[in-house]
Short mmCIF file of C-alpha atoms in Angstrom, two decimals:
data_model
loop_
_atom_site.label_atom_id
_atom_site.label_comp_id
_atom_site.label_asym_id
_atom_site.label_seq_id
_atom_site.Cartn_x
_atom_site.Cartn_y
_atom_site.Cartn_z
CA MET A 275 137.81 62.63 -9.34
CA ASN A 276 134.11 63.07 -8.79
CA PHE A 277 131.35 60.60 -9.36
CA ASN A 278 129.95 62.11 -12.57
CA PHE A 279 130.68 58.82 -14.30
CA LEU A 280 128.60 56.98 -11.71
CA PHE A 281 125.72 59.37 -12.28
CA ALA A 282 125.98 58.88 -16.05
CA PHE A 283 126.09 55.11 -15.60
CA LEU A 284 123.08 55.15 -13.30
CA SER A 285 121.18 57.44 -15.65
CA LEU A 286 121.74 55.08 -18.57
CA THR A 287 120.84 52.03 -16.51
CA VAL A 288 117.55 53.35 -15.18
CA LEU A 289 116.59 55.21 -18.34
CA ASN A 290 114.46 52.31 -19.56
CA VAL A 291 112.37 52.36 -16.38
CA ASN A 292 112.05 56.09 -15.81
CA ALA A 293 111.71 57.34 -19.38
CA GLN A 294 108.58 55.29 -19.78
CA TYR A 295 107.13 55.37 -16.31
CA GLY A 296 107.94 58.56 -14.42
CA ARG A 297 110.48 61.02 -13.03
CA GLN A 298 114.06 59.87 -12.89
CA ILE A 299 115.34 59.27 -9.38
CA GLY A 300 119.12 59.55 -9.33
CA LEU A 301 122.20 59.85 -7.17
CA GLU A 302 121.39 63.43 -6.27
CA ASP A 303 118.27 62.10 -4.50
CA LEU A 304 120.17 59.78 -2.14
CA GLY A 305 119.69 60.91 1.45
CA LYS A 306 117.22 63.61 0.42
CA THR A 307 114.20 61.86 -1.08
CA TYR A 308 111.56 59.96 0.83
CA TYR A 309 109.72 56.71 0.21
CA SER A 310 106.47 58.44 -0.79
CA ASP A 311 108.33 60.76 -3.20
CA VAL A 312 109.89 57.80 -5.01
CA LYS A 313 106.65 55.87 -5.12
CA ASN A 314 104.69 58.90 -6.36
CA SER A 315 107.32 59.64 -9.03
CA GLN A 316 106.40 56.52 -10.98
CA SER A 317 103.28 56.00 -13.04
CA ILE A 318 103.45 52.21 -12.72
CA LYS A 319 102.92 50.03 -9.69
CA PRO A 320 105.92 48.37 -8.06
CA CYS A 321 106.35 44.65 -8.68
CA GLU A 322 107.65 44.25 -5.12
CA GLU A 323 107.29 46.49 -2.09
CA SER A 324 108.28 46.52 1.55
CA PRO A 325 106.74 49.74 2.91
CA GLY A 326 109.35 52.16 4.18
CA LYS A 327 112.20 49.79 3.30
CA ALA A 328 112.23 48.99 -0.43
CA ILE A 329 110.35 49.51 -3.69
CA THR A 330 111.14 47.42 -6.77
CA TYR A 331 110.03 48.17 -10.33
CA CYS A 332 110.26 45.50 -13.02
CA VAL A 333 111.28 46.13 -16.63
CA GLU A 334 110.09 44.22 -19.69
CA ASP A 335 113.36 42.31 -20.17
CA GLY A 336 113.26 40.89 -16.63
CA SER A 337 115.57 43.51 -15.18
CA LYS A 338 114.61 45.42 -12.04
CA ILE A 339 115.42 48.60 -10.17
CA THR A 340 115.09 48.71 -6.41
CA TYR A 341 115.11 51.79 -4.22
CA THR A 342 116.14 51.12 -0.61
CA PHE A 343 115.31 53.25 2.42
CA ASP A 344 116.27 53.77 6.03
CA ASN A 345 113.57 55.47 8.12
CA TYR A 346 111.73 56.15 4.84
CA LYS A 347 114.71 58.11 3.43
CA LEU A 348 116.33 56.93 0.16
CA THR A 349 119.73 55.37 0.92
CA GLY A 350 120.31 53.15 -2.09
CA ILE A 351 119.50 52.38 -5.70
CA VAL A 352 120.04 48.84 -6.94
CA ASN A 353 119.92 48.03 -10.65
CA LEU A 354 119.44 44.35 -11.45
CA THR A 355 120.21 43.50 -15.07
CA ALA A 356 118.82 40.07 -16.01
CA PHE A 357 120.83 37.44 -17.89
CA PRO A 358 119.64 34.01 -19.04
CA LEU A 359 122.92 32.34 -18.03
CA LYS A 360 125.18 32.75 -15.01
CA SER A 361 128.22 32.80 -17.31
CA GLN A 362 126.81 35.82 -19.17
CA ALA A 363 126.20 37.71 -15.92
CA GLU A 364 129.72 36.86 -14.73
CA ALA A 365 131.28 38.01 -18.00
CA GLU A 366 129.44 41.34 -17.74
CA TYR A 367 130.53 41.63 -14.07
CA ILE A 368 134.19 41.36 -15.08
CA LYS A 369 133.66 43.80 -17.94
CA VAL A 370 132.01 46.52 -15.83
CA ILE A 371 134.56 46.18 -13.03
CA ASN A 372 137.41 46.63 -15.50
CA GLU A 373 135.67 49.61 -17.13
CA GLN A 374 134.93 51.21 -13.77
CA SER A 375 138.54 50.75 -12.60
CA LYS A 376 139.92 52.30 -15.78
CA LYS A 377 137.54 55.27 -15.78
CA THR A 378 137.83 56.14 -12.09
CA GLY A 379 141.36 55.01 -11.29
CA ILE A 380 139.97 53.15 -8.28
CA GLN A 381 140.70 49.49 -7.62
CA PRO A 382 137.74 47.72 -6.05
CA PHE A 383 137.69 46.02 -2.68
CA TYR A 384 136.37 42.46 -2.99
CA SER A 385 134.21 40.75 -0.38
CA ASN A 386 131.94 37.72 -0.79
CA GLY A 387 131.76 38.06 -4.57
CA MET A 388 131.07 41.79 -4.42
CA ALA A 389 133.35 44.42 -5.94
CA LEU A 390 133.10 47.68 -3.99
CA PHE A 391 134.28 51.05 -5.32
CA ASN A 392 134.56 53.83 -2.76
CA LYS A 393 136.34 57.16 -2.88
CA SER A 394 137.43 58.60 0.46
CA ASN A 395 136.03 62.08 -0.26
CA SER A 396 132.62 60.83 -1.44
CA ASN A 397 129.72 59.49 0.57
CA ILE A 398 128.49 57.37 -2.35
CA SER A 399 129.63 53.78 -2.74
CA LEU A 400 129.25 51.69 -5.87
CA ALA A 401 129.28 47.91 -5.81
CA PHE A 402 128.77 45.12 -8.33
CA GLN A 403 127.75 41.53 -7.72
CA VAL A 404 126.26 38.58 -9.60
CA ILE A 405 123.22 37.21 -7.80
CA GLU A 406 120.55 34.62 -8.53
CA ILE A 407 116.89 35.25 -7.71
CA GLY A 408 114.25 32.71 -8.59
CA GLY A 409 116.36 31.03 -11.27
CA THR A 410 117.34 34.28 -13.00
CA TYR A 411 120.89 35.59 -12.83
CA TYR A 412 121.42 39.30 -12.37
CA LEU A 413 124.31 41.69 -12.49
CA ALA A 414 123.50 43.90 -9.53
CA ASN A 415 124.97 47.36 -9.21
CA TYR A 416 124.39 49.15 -5.95
CA PHE A 417 124.64 52.89 -5.34
CA THR A 418 124.48 53.57 -1.60
CA ILE A 419 125.17 56.17 1.02
CA PRO A 420 125.78 55.46 4.70
CA PHE A 421 122.76 55.85 6.91
#
């Protein structure tokens, strides 16, 4: 099994940001693309930025996409989907974990409220978690590579 599903999922998730604002940064860019390339690929300003470490873009519905870096090289993409209620974010968390397990045949590893999907022959990990930031609940999905 390859991670084509993950790429499709990521593409759909970030479509709202990138279709309107710039070039799509995707899984194929992990480990290859640099901080300045990501920043220059967008026609909007980030809503949060930690130079060389993270760039966050905000979407109209309160959702966010964050690109994370190690030594200015892209190592992760985090999609934060906003929900008005914690129960709604938790229901979506359960739904996406079940869908991911069925489509990939991989059972997640759970740690501290995070569900981690990892295939031994892939360097990309996918994780889901419900988090709260500033009173807003998010379903976070992380695409990362080891650095």
